[in-house]
mmCIF file of C-alpha atoms in Angstrom:
data_model
loop_
_atom_site.group_PDB
_atom_site.id
_atom_site.type_symbol
_atom_site.label_atom_id
_atom_site.label_comp_id
_atom_site.label_asym_id
_atom_site.label_seq_id
_atom_site.Cartn_x
_atom_site.Cartn_y
_atom_site.Cartn_z
ATOM 1 C CA MET H 9 -209.286 52.046 128.309
ATOM 2 C CA THR H 10 -206.446 53.148 126.061
ATOM 3 C CA VAL H 11 -203.248 53.907 127.895
ATOM 4 C CA ALA H 12 -202.273 57.117 126.081
ATOM 5 C CA GLY H 13 -202.536 60.018 128.496
ATOM 6 C CA LYS H 14 -203.110 57.741 131.480
ATOM 7 C CA VAL H 15 -200.889 57.598 134.555
ATOM 8 C CA ALA H 16 -199.101 54.334 135.308
ATOM 9 C CA ILE H 17 -197.078 53.553 138.431
ATOM 10 C CA VAL H 18 -194.432 50.837 138.008
ATOM 11 C CA THR H 19 -192.682 49.549 141.114
ATOM 12 C CA GLY H 20 -189.230 47.999 140.997
ATOM 13 C CA ALA H 21 -188.538 50.106 137.903
ATOM 14 C CA GLY H 22 -184.901 50.932 138.578
ATOM 15 C CA GLN H 23 -183.607 48.120 136.397
ATOM 16 C CA GLY H 24 -184.490 44.944 134.557
ATOM 17 C CA ILE H 25 -188.105 43.961 134.041
ATOM 18 C CA GLY H 26 -189.570 47.001 135.785
ATOM 19 C CA ARG H 27 -187.435 49.365 133.748
ATOM 20 C CA TYR H 28 -188.564 47.655 130.554
ATOM 21 C CA ILE H 29 -192.233 47.778 131.570
ATOM 22 C CA ALA H 30 -191.930 51.498 132.311
ATOM 23 C CA HIS H 31 -190.553 52.013 128.805
ATOM 24 C CA THR H 32 -193.475 50.129 127.233
ATOM 25 C CA PHE H 33 -195.945 52.427 128.978
ATOM 26 C CA ALA H 34 -194.053 55.533 127.892
ATOM 27 C CA ASP H 35 -193.848 54.235 124.315
ATOM 28 C CA ALA H 36 -197.639 53.820 124.394
ATOM 29 C CA GLY H 37 -198.075 57.452 125.453
ATOM 30 C CA ALA H 38 -198.694 56.996 129.165
ATOM 31 C CA ASN H 39 -197.289 59.284 131.825
ATOM 32 C CA VAL H 40 -195.187 57.133 134.119
ATOM 33 C CA VAL H 41 -194.324 57.088 137.814
ATOM 34 C CA VAL H 42 -191.215 54.972 138.394
ATOM 35 C CA THR H 43 -190.187 53.821 141.823
ATOM 36 C CA ASP H 44 -187.540 51.556 143.306
ATOM 37 C CA ILE H 45 -185.724 51.044 146.590
ATOM 38 C CA SER H 46 -182.647 52.603 144.950
ATOM 39 C CA SER H 47 -182.349 55.714 142.800
ATOM 40 C CA VAL H 48 -184.539 55.837 139.693
ATOM 41 C CA ASP H 49 -182.906 58.966 138.261
ATOM 42 C CA PRO H 50 -181.321 57.165 135.251
ATOM 43 C CA VAL H 51 -184.675 55.652 134.251
ATOM 44 C CA VAL H 52 -186.437 58.989 134.674
ATOM 45 C CA GLU H 53 -183.958 60.596 132.278
ATOM 46 C CA GLU H 54 -184.482 57.796 129.740
ATOM 47 C CA LEU H 55 -188.248 58.137 129.825
ATOM 48 C CA LYS H 56 -188.177 61.918 129.535
ATOM 49 C CA GLN H 57 -186.846 61.438 126.005
ATOM 50 C CA LYS H 58 -190.173 59.892 124.979
ATOM 51 C CA ASP H 59 -192.327 63.041 125.176
ATOM 52 C CA VAL H 60 -194.284 61.932 128.251
ATOM 53 C CA GLU H 61 -194.349 63.231 131.797
ATOM 54 C CA VAL H 62 -192.346 61.238 134.300
ATOM 55 C CA LEU H 63 -192.120 61.216 138.092
ATOM 56 C CA GLY H 64 -189.449 59.285 139.970
ATOM 57 C CA VAL H 65 -189.932 58.445 143.645
ATOM 58 C CA GLN H 66 -187.446 56.341 145.577
ATOM 59 C CA THR H 67 -189.559 53.967 147.675
ATOM 60 C CA ASP H 68 -189.144 50.861 149.800
ATOM 61 C CA VAL H 69 -192.404 49.028 149.167
ATOM 62 C CA ARG H 70 -192.118 47.386 152.611
ATOM 63 C CA ASN H 71 -192.468 50.780 154.295
ATOM 64 C CA GLU H 72 -196.090 51.878 154.583
ATOM 65 C CA ASP H 73 -195.289 55.552 155.128
ATOM 66 C CA GLN H 74 -193.142 55.612 151.990
ATOM 67 C CA VAL H 75 -195.801 53.829 149.937
ATOM 68 C CA ARG H 76 -198.495 56.213 151.179
ATOM 69 C CA ALA H 77 -196.264 59.160 150.211
ATOM 70 C CA LEU H 78 -195.608 57.641 146.768
ATOM 71 C CA MET H 79 -199.299 57.534 145.925
ATOM 72 C CA ALA H 80 -199.864 61.032 147.289
ATOM 73 C CA GLN H 81 -197.011 62.459 145.199
ATOM 74 C CA ALA H 82 -198.263 60.714 142.073
ATOM 75 C CA HIS H 83 -201.779 62.037 142.563
ATOM 76 C CA GLU H 84 -200.558 65.525 143.411
ATOM 77 C CA LYS H 85 -198.556 65.725 140.185
ATOM 78 C CA PHE H 86 -201.041 64.171 137.776
ATOM 79 C CA GLY H 87 -204.445 64.444 139.460
ATOM 80 C CA HIS H 88 -205.274 60.775 138.859
ATOM 81 C CA ILE H 89 -203.735 57.306 139.005
ATOM 82 C CA ASP H 90 -205.006 54.861 136.408
ATOM 83 C CA VAL H 91 -202.594 51.918 136.484
ATOM 84 C CA LEU H 92 -200.464 50.199 139.104
ATOM 85 C CA VAL H 93 -197.951 47.522 138.147
ATOM 86 C CA ASN H 94 -196.745 45.645 141.226
ATOM 87 C CA ASN H 95 -193.371 44.493 139.941
ATOM 88 C CA ALA H 96 -190.993 45.104 142.857
ATOM 89 C CA GLY H 97 -189.641 41.842 144.175
ATOM 90 C CA ILE H 98 -186.661 39.829 145.340
ATOM 91 C CA VAL H 99 -185.960 37.006 142.891
ATOM 92 C CA PRO H 100 -183.683 33.940 143.204
ATOM 93 C CA HIS H 101 -181.630 34.113 140.005
ATOM 94 C CA PHE H 102 -180.937 30.400 139.912
ATOM 95 C CA ASN H 103 -180.865 30.328 136.144
ATOM 96 C CA TRP H 104 -178.132 32.943 136.116
ATOM 97 C CA GLY H 105 -175.751 30.521 137.771
ATOM 98 C CA VAL H 106 -175.946 32.552 140.989
ATOM 99 C CA GLN H 107 -175.724 30.580 144.250
ATOM 100 C CA ARG H 108 -179.093 29.263 145.343
ATOM 101 C CA TRP H 109 -180.845 30.593 148.409
ATOM 102 C CA ALA H 110 -180.678 28.481 151.560
ATOM 103 C CA LYS H 111 -183.022 25.611 152.220
ATOM 104 C CA ILE H 112 -185.684 26.350 154.814
ATOM 105 C CA ILE H 113 -183.714 24.464 157.480
ATOM 106 C CA ASP H 114 -180.801 26.894 157.003
ATOM 107 C CA MET H 115 -182.675 30.096 156.138
ATOM 108 C CA ASP H 116 -182.476 33.089 158.467
ATOM 109 C CA GLN H 117 -185.870 34.440 159.473
ATOM 110 C CA ALA H 118 -184.703 37.948 158.526
ATOM 111 C CA PHE H 119 -184.130 36.787 154.940
ATOM 112 C CA TRP H 120 -187.507 35.008 154.781
ATOM 113 C CA ASP H 121 -189.200 38.141 156.115
ATOM 114 C CA LYS H 122 -187.406 40.316 153.561
ATOM 115 C CA VAL H 123 -188.556 38.201 150.606
ATOM 116 C CA ILE H 124 -192.149 37.820 151.807
ATOM 117 C CA GLY H 125 -192.260 41.450 152.947
ATOM 118 C CA THR H 126 -191.093 42.744 149.578
ATOM 119 C CA ASN H 127 -192.907 40.434 147.175
ATOM 120 C CA LEU H 128 -196.198 39.920 149.004
ATOM 121 C CA GLY H 129 -196.123 42.749 151.537
ATOM 122 C CA GLY H 130 -195.140 45.300 148.906
ATOM 123 C CA THR H 131 -197.992 44.151 146.681
ATOM 124 C CA PHE H 132 -200.384 44.522 149.622
ATOM 125 C CA LEU H 133 -199.183 48.003 150.607
ATOM 126 C CA CYS H 134 -199.081 49.445 147.090
ATOM 127 C CA THR H 135 -202.503 48.012 146.302
ATOM 128 C CA LYS H 136 -203.956 49.230 149.601
ATOM 129 C CA HIS H 137 -202.766 52.791 149.119
ATOM 130 C CA VAL H 138 -203.623 53.185 145.440
ATOM 131 C CA LEU H 139 -207.183 51.912 145.891
ATOM 132 C CA PRO H 140 -208.644 55.069 147.488
ATOM 133 C CA TYR H 141 -207.587 57.129 144.451
ATOM 134 C CA MET H 142 -208.975 54.574 142.007
ATOM 135 C CA GLU H 143 -212.216 54.189 143.958
ATOM 136 C CA ARG H 144 -212.850 57.939 143.870
ATOM 137 C CA GLN H 145 -212.470 58.044 140.097
ATOM 138 C CA GLY H 146 -214.463 54.840 139.600
ATOM 139 C CA PHE H 147 -211.917 52.847 137.604
ATOM 140 C CA GLY H 148 -208.358 51.566 137.487
ATOM 141 C CA HIS H 149 -206.180 48.592 136.627
ATOM 142 C CA ILE H 150 -203.798 46.816 139.010
ATOM 143 C CA THR H 151 -201.536 44.125 137.586
ATOM 144 C CA THR H 152 -199.111 42.154 139.731
ATOM 145 C CA MET H 153 -196.087 40.272 138.444
ATOM 146 C CA LEU H 154 -196.168 36.515 138.897
ATOM 147 C CA GLY H 155 -193.298 34.070 138.690
ATOM 148 C CA GLY H 156 -192.340 30.490 139.345
ATOM 149 C CA GLY H 157 -189.485 28.427 140.609
ATOM 150 C CA SER H 158 -188.485 24.981 141.699
ATOM 151 C CA GLY H 159 -185.950 23.082 143.702
ATOM 152 C CA ASP H 160 -184.074 23.682 146.923
ATOM 153 C CA GLY H 161 -183.944 27.315 147.953
ATOM 154 C CA ALA H 162 -186.953 28.503 145.944
ATOM 155 C CA ALA H 163 -189.532 28.219 148.732
ATOM 156 C CA ALA H 164 -189.665 31.833 149.944
ATOM 157 C CA TYR H 165 -190.045 33.219 146.426
ATOM 158 C CA VAL H 166 -192.618 30.664 145.259
ATOM 159 C CA VAL H 167 -194.651 30.988 148.466
ATOM 160 C CA SER H 168 -194.811 34.760 147.970
ATOM 161 C CA LYS H 169 -195.988 34.390 144.369
ATOM 162 C CA ASP H 170 -198.557 31.709 145.170
ATOM 163 C CA ALA H 171 -199.914 33.972 147.891
ATOM 164 C CA ILE H 172 -200.186 36.827 145.400
ATOM 165 C CA GLN H 173 -202.586 34.750 143.308
ATOM 166 C CA THR H 174 -204.877 34.307 146.309
ATOM 167 C CA PHE H 175 -204.518 37.959 147.288
ATOM 168 C CA THR H 176 -205.479 38.971 143.748
ATOM 169 C CA LYS H 177 -208.668 36.911 143.850
ATOM 170 C CA PHE H 178 -209.826 38.357 147.169
ATOM 171 C CA VAL H 179 -209.064 42.027 146.561
ATOM 172 C CA ALA H 180 -210.557 41.820 143.064
ATOM 173 C CA GLU H 181 -213.886 40.744 144.531
ATOM 174 C CA GLU H 182 -213.728 43.477 147.160
ATOM 175 C CA GLU H 183 -213.180 46.115 144.467
ATOM 176 C CA ARG H 184 -215.330 44.768 141.640
ATOM 177 C CA ALA H 185 -218.206 47.140 142.363
ATOM 178 C CA ALA H 186 -215.752 50.056 142.227
ATOM 179 C CA GLY H 187 -214.810 49.168 138.654
ATOM 180 C CA ILE H 188 -211.180 48.336 139.443
ATOM 181 C CA CYS H 189 -209.728 45.445 137.435
ATOM 182 C CA ILE H 190 -207.109 43.511 139.423
ATOM 183 C CA MET H 191 -205.076 40.706 137.820
ATOM 184 C CA ALA H 192 -201.830 38.753 138.053
ATOM 185 C CA LEU H 193 -199.591 38.308 134.987
ATOM 186 C CA ARG H 194 -196.388 36.433 134.175
ATOM 187 C CA PRO H 195 -193.533 38.197 132.353
ATOM 188 C CA GLY H 196 -193.423 35.706 129.472
ATOM 189 C CA GLY H 197 -190.172 33.874 130.106
ATOM 190 C CA ILE H 198 -187.117 33.391 132.294
ATOM 191 C CA ILE H 199 -185.308 36.676 131.929
ATOM 192 C CA ALA H 200 -181.752 37.890 132.365
ATOM 193 C CA HIS H 201 -181.702 41.663 132.580
ATOM 194 C CA GLU H 202 -178.882 44.122 131.983
ATOM 195 C CA LYS H 203 -177.082 43.405 135.250
ATOM 196 C CA ALA H 204 -177.081 39.626 134.877
ATOM 197 C CA PRO H 205 -173.786 37.811 134.187
ATOM 198 C CA GLU H 206 -172.805 37.898 130.516
ATOM 199 C CA GLU H 207 -173.147 34.123 130.213
ATOM 200 C CA ALA H 208 -176.763 34.322 131.402
ATOM 201 C CA ARG H 209 -177.566 37.197 129.056
ATOM 202 C CA ASN H 210 -176.191 35.227 126.120
ATOM 203 C CA ARG H 211 -178.222 32.142 127.027
ATOM 204 C CA MET H 212 -181.546 33.529 128.243
ATOM 205 C CA ASP H 213 -184.296 35.856 127.101
ATOM 206 C CA GLY H 214 -183.921 39.560 127.746
ATOM 207 C CA PRO H 215 -186.699 41.806 129.081
ATOM 208 C CA GLU H 216 -187.944 42.350 125.533
ATOM 209 C CA VAL H 217 -189.718 38.967 125.771
ATOM 210 C CA ILE H 218 -192.270 40.794 127.940
ATOM 211 C CA GLY H 219 -193.473 42.745 124.921
ATOM 212 C CA ASN H 220 -196.427 45.015 125.622
ATOM 213 C CA ARG H 221 -198.364 42.569 127.821
ATOM 214 C CA PHE H 222 -198.568 44.962 130.781
ATOM 215 C CA VAL H 223 -199.870 47.732 128.546
ATOM 216 C CA LEU H 224 -202.464 45.347 127.099
ATOM 217 C CA ALA H 225 -203.470 44.428 130.649
ATOM 218 C CA THR H 226 -204.731 47.986 131.156
ATOM 219 C CA GLU H 227 -207.358 47.287 128.497
ATOM 220 C CA ALA H 228 -208.590 44.071 130.122
ATOM 221 C CA PRO H 229 -212.344 43.912 130.832
ATOM 222 C CA MET H 230 -213.729 43.411 134.321
ATOM 223 C CA GLU H 231 -214.453 39.773 133.428
ATOM 224 C CA MET H 232 -210.715 39.152 133.826
ATOM 225 C CA SER H 233 -210.504 40.731 137.267
ATOM 226 C CA GLY H 234 -209.397 38.293 139.952
ATOM 227 C CA HIS H 235 -207.676 35.968 137.500
ATOM 228 C CA PHE H 236 -204.195 34.943 136.479
ATOM 229 C CA VAL H 237 -203.846 36.247 132.932
ATOM 230 C CA ASP H 238 -201.384 35.357 130.190
ATOM 231 C CA LEU H 239 -200.636 36.530 126.662
ATOM 232 C CA GLN H 240 -201.340 34.090 123.847
ATOM 233 C CA ASP H 241 -201.089 34.999 120.168
ATOM 234 C CA GLY H 242 -201.021 38.670 121.103
ATOM 235 C CA LYS H 243 -204.202 38.508 123.178
ATOM 236 C CA LEU H 244 -204.811 38.364 126.915
ATOM 237 C CA VAL H 245 -206.419 35.132 128.089
ATOM 238 C CA ILE H 246 -207.452 33.802 131.481
ATOM 239 C CA ALA H 247 -204.980 31.098 132.473
ATOM 240 C CA ASP H 248 -205.753 30.304 136.103
ATOM 241 C CA GLU H 249 -203.662 27.650 137.798
ATOM 242 C CA GLY H 250 -203.324 26.193 141.260
ATOM 243 C CA PRO H 251 -200.446 26.799 143.653
ATOM 244 C CA SER H 252 -196.999 26.026 142.282
ATOM 245 C CA GLN H 253 -195.659 22.554 142.990
ATOM 246 C CA PRO H 254 -191.991 22.044 143.869
ATOM 247 C CA ARG H 255 -190.043 20.384 141.063
ATOM 248 C CA HIS H 256 -186.534 18.946 141.173
#
């Protein structure tokens, strides 16, 4: 399916990678629903300059009532939901020079729960509550952001992302007959967004390294559903891998 005229929901779109992904959908002619745990008003105003319709909904993806309301508002405004990008997440910015998260022996359960609840739980809730709309229309694309990490302090993040790969495989099989393509996709590099320290922004890739990979993912065939997908030479390819291994 071409993305022009479609409706795409992007979570975690208030800044950084999610903000950039929302822009790529708008540039391709899609109507965009942007959501984040904080205000998305600045991003909404940016996207409105691109001659597409935009809806901003402040949402905590850990809260099922808020996620349910997000999908209902999106459907009420546009009448259909074609694309969901599960991007919202808590990321350890080790490469920014920011202090590492605690080792497991020192980690508070509340922090562990917050990371798993946002990264994995948010993916579950947003997927769960968009599926009824996609099932009724007989098609849809759901793409979830993957990521990696290594070393002390990375466990909670990497565990959440490894679990997302397994979640993707199972829900894809459950929804295959409904014509809903469900994949996981990496951003394309280690990224420092606009709020990263200046030193990190000078040294690392910016969100533009993502390119249009999430837009291309909306054109993926059902043969790719359930897989980890990457972009190679401008084309989507299946690039399945096993669970991440800790590296030091």
